[in-house]
Every structure is written in C-alpha cells, then in structure tokens.
mmCIF file of C-alpha atoms in Angstrom:
data_model
loop_
_atom_site.group_PDB
_atom_site.id
_atom_site.type_symbol
_atom_site.label_atom_id
_atom_site.label_comp_id
_atom_site.label_asym_id
_atom_site.label_seq_id
_atom_site.Cartn_x
_atom_site.Cartn_y
_atom_site.Cartn_z
ATOM 1 C CA MET A 232 12.851 -26.490 -8.809
ATOM 2 C CA LEU A 233 13.567 -28.162 -11.674
ATOM 3 C CA LEU A 234 17.163 -26.794 -12.268
ATOM 4 C CA LEU A 235 18.798 -28.297 -9.098
ATOM 5 C CA PRO A 236 19.268 -32.105 -10.830
ATOM 6 C CA TRP A 237 21.309 -30.124 -13.972
ATOM 7 C CA LEU A 238 22.984 -27.820 -11.099
ATOM 8 C CA ALA A 239 24.202 -30.701 -9.062
ATOM 9 C CA ARG A 240 25.382 -32.463 -12.237
ATOM 10 C CA THR A 241 26.924 -29.240 -13.648
ATOM 11 C CA CYS A 242 28.739 -27.898 -10.715
ATOM 12 C CA ALA A 243 30.174 -31.522 -9.480
ATOM 13 C CA ALA A 244 32.191 -31.228 -13.005
ATOM 14 C CA PHE A 245 33.677 -27.615 -12.289
ATOM 15 C CA SER A 246 36.455 -26.973 -9.796
ATOM 16 C CA ARG A 247 35.506 -24.841 -6.837
ATOM 17 C CA HIS A 248 36.329 -21.404 -8.339
ATOM 18 C CA GLU A 249 34.325 -22.430 -11.301
ATOM 19 C CA ARG A 250 31.263 -23.452 -9.386
ATOM 20 C CA GLU A 251 30.645 -21.040 -6.941
ATOM 21 C CA GLU A 252 28.035 -18.574 -8.500
ATOM 22 C CA ALA A 253 26.382 -21.677 -9.615
ATOM 23 C CA VAL A 254 26.391 -23.405 -6.548
ATOM 24 C CA ALA A 255 25.102 -19.912 -4.814
ATOM 25 C CA LEU A 256 22.594 -20.048 -7.463
ATOM 26 C CA ALA A 257 21.070 -23.188 -6.477
ATOM 27 C CA GLY A 258 21.087 -22.169 -2.902
ATOM 28 C CA PHE A 259 18.934 -19.177 -3.660
ATOM 29 C CA ILE A 260 16.630 -21.794 -5.580
ATOM 30 C CA ALA A 261 16.624 -24.144 -2.813
ATOM 31 C CA VAL A 262 15.550 -22.080 0.463
ATOM 32 C CA ASP A 263 12.195 -21.498 -1.705
ATOM 33 C CA ALA A 264 11.357 -25.242 -1.967
ATOM 34 C CA ALA A 265 7.998 -26.641 -0.628
ATOM 35 C CA ASP A 266 8.272 -29.628 1.249
ATOM 36 C CA THR A 267 7.510 -31.701 -1.490
ATOM 37 C CA ASP A 268 10.197 -30.459 -3.443
ATOM 38 C CA ARG A 269 12.931 -31.083 -0.920
ATOM 39 C CA ALA A 270 11.961 -33.901 -0.579
ATOM 40 C CA ALA A 271 12.179 -34.990 -4.080
ATOM 41 C CA TYR A 272 15.088 -33.462 -4.578
ATOM 42 C CA ALA A 273 16.763 -34.046 -1.619
ATOM 43 C CA GLU A 274 19.956 -35.982 -3.067
ATOM 44 C CA GLU A 275 20.818 -32.970 -5.229
ATOM 45 C CA ILE A 276 20.523 -30.620 -2.298
ATOM 46 C CA VAL A 277 22.517 -32.908 -0.403
ATOM 47 C CA ALA A 278 24.830 -32.900 -3.104
ATOM 48 C CA LEU A 279 24.527 -29.581 -3.686
ATOM 49 C CA ARG A 280 25.358 -28.233 -0.382
ATOM 50 C CA ALA A 281 28.270 -30.619 0.073
ATOM 51 C CA LEU A 282 30.035 -28.364 -2.624
ATOM 52 C CA ALA A 283 28.899 -25.061 -1.313
ATOM 53 C CA ALA A 284 30.796 -26.827 2.188
ATOM 54 C CA GLU A 285 33.400 -27.914 0.039
ATOM 55 C CA SER A 286 34.076 -24.343 -1.813
ATOM 56 C CA LEU A 287 33.566 -22.012 0.902
ATOM 57 C CA PRO A 288 36.959 -21.831 2.711
ATOM 58 C CA GLY A 289 38.792 -21.054 -0.619
ATOM 59 C CA ALA A 290 36.237 -19.009 -1.858
ATOM 60 C CA SER A 291 37.199 -16.081 -4.530
ATOM 61 C CA THR A 292 36.467 -13.101 -2.498
ATOM 62 C CA ASP A 293 34.313 -12.027 0.760
ATOM 63 C CA SER A 294 31.427 -11.512 -1.003
ATOM 64 C CA MET A 295 31.374 -14.674 -2.526
ATOM 65 C CA PHE A 296 32.360 -16.510 0.567
ATOM 66 C CA VAL A 297 28.976 -14.914 1.945
ATOM 67 C CA TYR A 298 26.909 -16.106 -0.572
ATOM 68 C CA LEU A 299 28.062 -19.809 -0.498
ATOM 69 C CA GLN A 300 27.518 -19.458 3.396
ATOM 70 C CA GLN A 301 23.714 -17.820 2.609
ATOM 71 C CA ALA A 302 23.752 -20.772 -0.408
ATOM 72 C CA MET A 303 24.226 -23.288 2.719
ATOM 73 C CA LEU A 304 21.559 -22.104 4.837
ATOM 74 C CA GLY A 305 19.080 -22.204 1.868
ATOM 75 C CA PHE A 306 19.918 -25.743 1.307
ATOM 76 C CA ASP A 307 19.148 -26.021 4.886
ATOM 77 C CA GLY A 308 15.893 -25.027 4.511
ATOM 78 C CA ASP A 309 16.761 -21.680 6.672
ATOM 79 C CA ASP A 310 14.243 -19.213 5.105
ATOM 80 C CA VAL A 311 15.866 -16.504 7.269
ATOM 81 C CA TRP A 312 19.219 -16.072 6.770
ATOM 82 C CA GLY A 313 18.835 -18.426 3.203
ATOM 83 C CA LYS A 314 17.525 -14.745 1.982
ATOM 84 C CA GLN A 315 18.754 -12.085 4.816
ATOM 85 C CA LEU A 316 22.668 -13.275 4.866
ATOM 86 C CA ASP A 317 23.853 -11.121 2.298
ATOM 87 C CA ARG A 318 23.069 -8.092 4.080
ATOM 88 C CA VAL A 319 26.660 -8.624 5.308
ATOM 89 C CA ASN A 320 27.698 -7.686 1.611
ATOM 90 C CA ASP A 321 25.477 -5.031 1.219
ATOM 91 C CA GLY A 322 27.313 -3.165 4.236
ATOM 92 C CA GLU A 323 24.061 -1.663 5.897
ATOM 93 C CA VAL A 324 20.227 -2.490 6.797
ATOM 94 C CA ASP A 325 17.294 -0.795 7.450
ATOM 95 C CA VAL A 326 15.454 -1.592 10.362
ATOM 96 C CA GLN A 327 12.557 -0.067 12.529
ATOM 97 C CA CYS A 328 12.961 0.281 16.162
ATOM 98 C CA PRO A 329 10.140 -2.007 17.783
ATOM 99 C CA ARG A 330 9.097 0.462 20.196
ATOM 100 C CA CYS A 331 9.124 4.347 18.687
ATOM 101 C CA GLU A 332 9.361 3.053 15.008
ATOM 102 C CA GLU A 333 12.003 5.007 14.359
ATOM 103 C CA GLU A 334 13.456 4.157 10.836
ATOM 104 C CA LEU A 335 17.301 3.589 11.102
ATOM 105 C CA THR A 336 19.943 2.901 8.519
ATOM 106 C CA LEU A 337 23.100 1.131 10.392
ATOM 107 C CA ASP A 338 26.898 0.634 9.033
ATOM 108 C CA LEU A 339 27.217 -2.891 9.146
ATOM 109 C CA THR A 340 31.115 -2.306 8.710
ATOM 110 C CA SER A 341 31.926 1.077 10.831
ATOM 111 C CA ASP A 342 33.494 0.976 13.969
ATOM 112 C CA ASP A 343 31.607 4.061 14.518
ATOM 113 C CA SER A 344 28.112 1.953 14.162
ATOM 114 C CA LEU A 345 25.366 2.212 16.800
ATOM 115 C CA ILE A 346 25.602 -1.466 17.140
ATOM 116 C CA GLU A 347 27.074 -3.368 19.983
ATOM 117 C CA PRO A 348 28.857 -6.363 18.273
ATOM 118 C CA GLY A 349 27.686 -9.856 18.929
ATOM 119 C CA LEU A 350 26.852 -13.219 18.456
ATOM 120 C CA SER A 351 23.083 -13.621 19.733
ATOM 121 C CA SER A 352 22.643 -17.277 18.525
ATOM 122 C CA ALA A 353 24.348 -20.687 17.844
ATOM 123 C CA LEU A 354 24.160 -19.773 13.934
ATOM 124 C CA ALA A 355 26.306 -16.541 14.433
ATOM 125 C CA VAL A 356 28.365 -18.409 16.119
ATOM 126 C CA ARG A 357 29.097 -21.116 13.341
ATOM 127 C CA LEU A 358 28.858 -18.756 10.550
ATOM 128 C CA HIS A 359 31.590 -16.236 12.220
ATOM 129 C CA ALA A 360 33.785 -19.288 13.251
ATOM 130 C CA GLU A 361 33.662 -20.173 9.501
ATOM 131 C CA ALA A 362 35.034 -17.064 8.314
ATOM 132 C CA VAL A 363 37.343 -16.892 11.046
ATOM 133 C CA GLN A 364 38.883 -20.368 10.045
ATOM 134 C CA ALA A 365 39.149 -19.123 6.426
ATOM 135 C CA ALA A 366 40.751 -15.904 7.212
ATOM 136 C CA ARG A 367 37.507 -13.644 6.083
ATOM 137 C CA ASN A 368 38.174 -10.951 8.646
ATOM 138 C CA THR A 369 35.978 -8.475 7.457
ATOM 139 C CA VAL A 370 33.413 -10.901 7.331
ATOM 140 C CA ALA A 371 33.801 -12.504 10.635
ATOM 141 C CA THR A 372 33.700 -7.923 11.982
ATOM 142 C CA THR A 373 30.791 -7.994 9.745
ATOM 143 C CA LEU A 374 29.052 -11.006 11.012
ATOM 144 C CA THR A 375 29.282 -9.766 14.849
ATOM 145 C CA ARG A 376 27.524 -6.591 13.626
ATOM 146 C CA LEU A 377 24.507 -8.072 12.040
ATOM 147 C CA PHE A 378 24.300 -10.571 15.142
ATOM 148 C CA GLY A 379 24.933 -7.482 17.562
ATOM 149 C CA GLN A 380 22.577 -5.843 19.903
ATOM 150 C CA LEU A 381 21.341 -1.992 19.170
ATOM 151 C CA THR A 382 20.112 0.318 21.642
ATOM 152 C CA CYS A 383 17.487 2.952 19.744
ATOM 153 C CA PRO A 384 18.946 6.401 19.988
ATOM 154 C CA SER A 385 15.363 8.065 20.242
ATOM 155 C CA CYS A 386 13.909 5.900 22.498
ATOM 156 C CA GLY A 387 16.642 3.868 24.489
ATOM 157 C CA THR A 388 15.202 0.658 23.482
ATOM 158 C CA PRO A 389 17.442 -2.242 23.738
ATOM 159 C CA PHE A 390 17.060 -5.388 20.769
ATOM 160 C CA ALA A 391 19.115 -7.760 19.195
ATOM 161 C CA LEU A 392 19.499 -6.428 15.623
ATOM 162 C CA ALA A 393 18.734 -10.269 13.733
ATOM 163 C CA ASP A 394 16.336 -11.073 15.903
ATOM 164 C CA HIS A 395 14.605 -7.874 14.603
ATOM 165 C CA LEU A 396 15.763 -8.785 11.036
ATOM 166 C CA ALA A 397 14.138 -12.559 11.855
ATOM 167 C CA GLY A 398 10.907 -11.216 12.414
ATOM 168 C CA VAL A 399 10.984 -11.675 16.331
ATOM 169 C CA SER A 400 8.344 -9.764 18.531
ATOM 170 C CA TYR A 401 9.433 -7.793 21.776
ATOM 171 C CA GLU A 402 6.031 -7.782 22.911
#
C-alpha cells in the first residue's frame, strides 16, 4: 500500500502509454487493500483510477486493455474481477461442474467453445461496452464467453461461467 502515493505521483507525470504498466500494477496492489488502507489512500486510489480510465481507450495492446480494466476494478475494490479478469488474456479457464464435479478446461477464444456467449451481469455489459467502444473486438468477444453460459457435457447441468468463477453457489 505504501507504493500507492508514489505510483500516483509518478504515473501522473507519464504519458498514457508510458504509465500503462505502472497503473496496472497499482490496480493489482489496490485490489488487496484493507478498508483502513482504502480510506488512508483514497485520494491516490481515485487519482490512479482516473489515470487508468484515461489510458483505457488508447491502450497499447488488447492485453494491456484488459489489465487496465482489471486495474480499474481493483481500484473500485472488486475483489473478484479485480483479480480474475485477466483470464481474458489467458484465453482459457479451468472450472469444475457444480453438480458432477467434472473438471473442464474451456477455450474463451474459439468459436467452437462449449460456452454460449452472453453478458450475465451489469459489470459484464459495462466491460463489453468499453471494449466495443475502444474497437477491441477480440476482447469484446472473449468477454461474452467469460460471462456466458455453459452446459456441462457430462451431466447436462447449466451454469453461468462467471458466477461459477466468482464462487456463486448453485445449491
């Protein structure tokens, strides 16, 4: 947490592209902040989030675009997607069926995926809209899979992939 004030000052002095990685790092730090640290560094977190938002539309790569989205979620205190959104960059996720417990490795990039594309939450809609607006079509498509529906090929149980990754119980 002690790095946040320094990162806020340093990142503000850099151009959008020069600060991308440092802002992403700050988001990864902020996501784990305790409530007391969030209060103590609120000004820096707000400033860093603004820098991430400013850098987002012109991110240097699709991967950096996702890291900046993830950083913004970290600054917002989103404990799940501030840590998990980079699965979009990985291109695959490992999940276990909530009913039969079969282990599945799912491809988030293939048109032949078992996932039915969708946007299962307001957050998913927002992230997708940001990607579309920035002409990040590959990211936008991958987000529809991450936030889509899956039917287990073994037992036929349907479940929302993002909810499952976020730890939502189906019992």
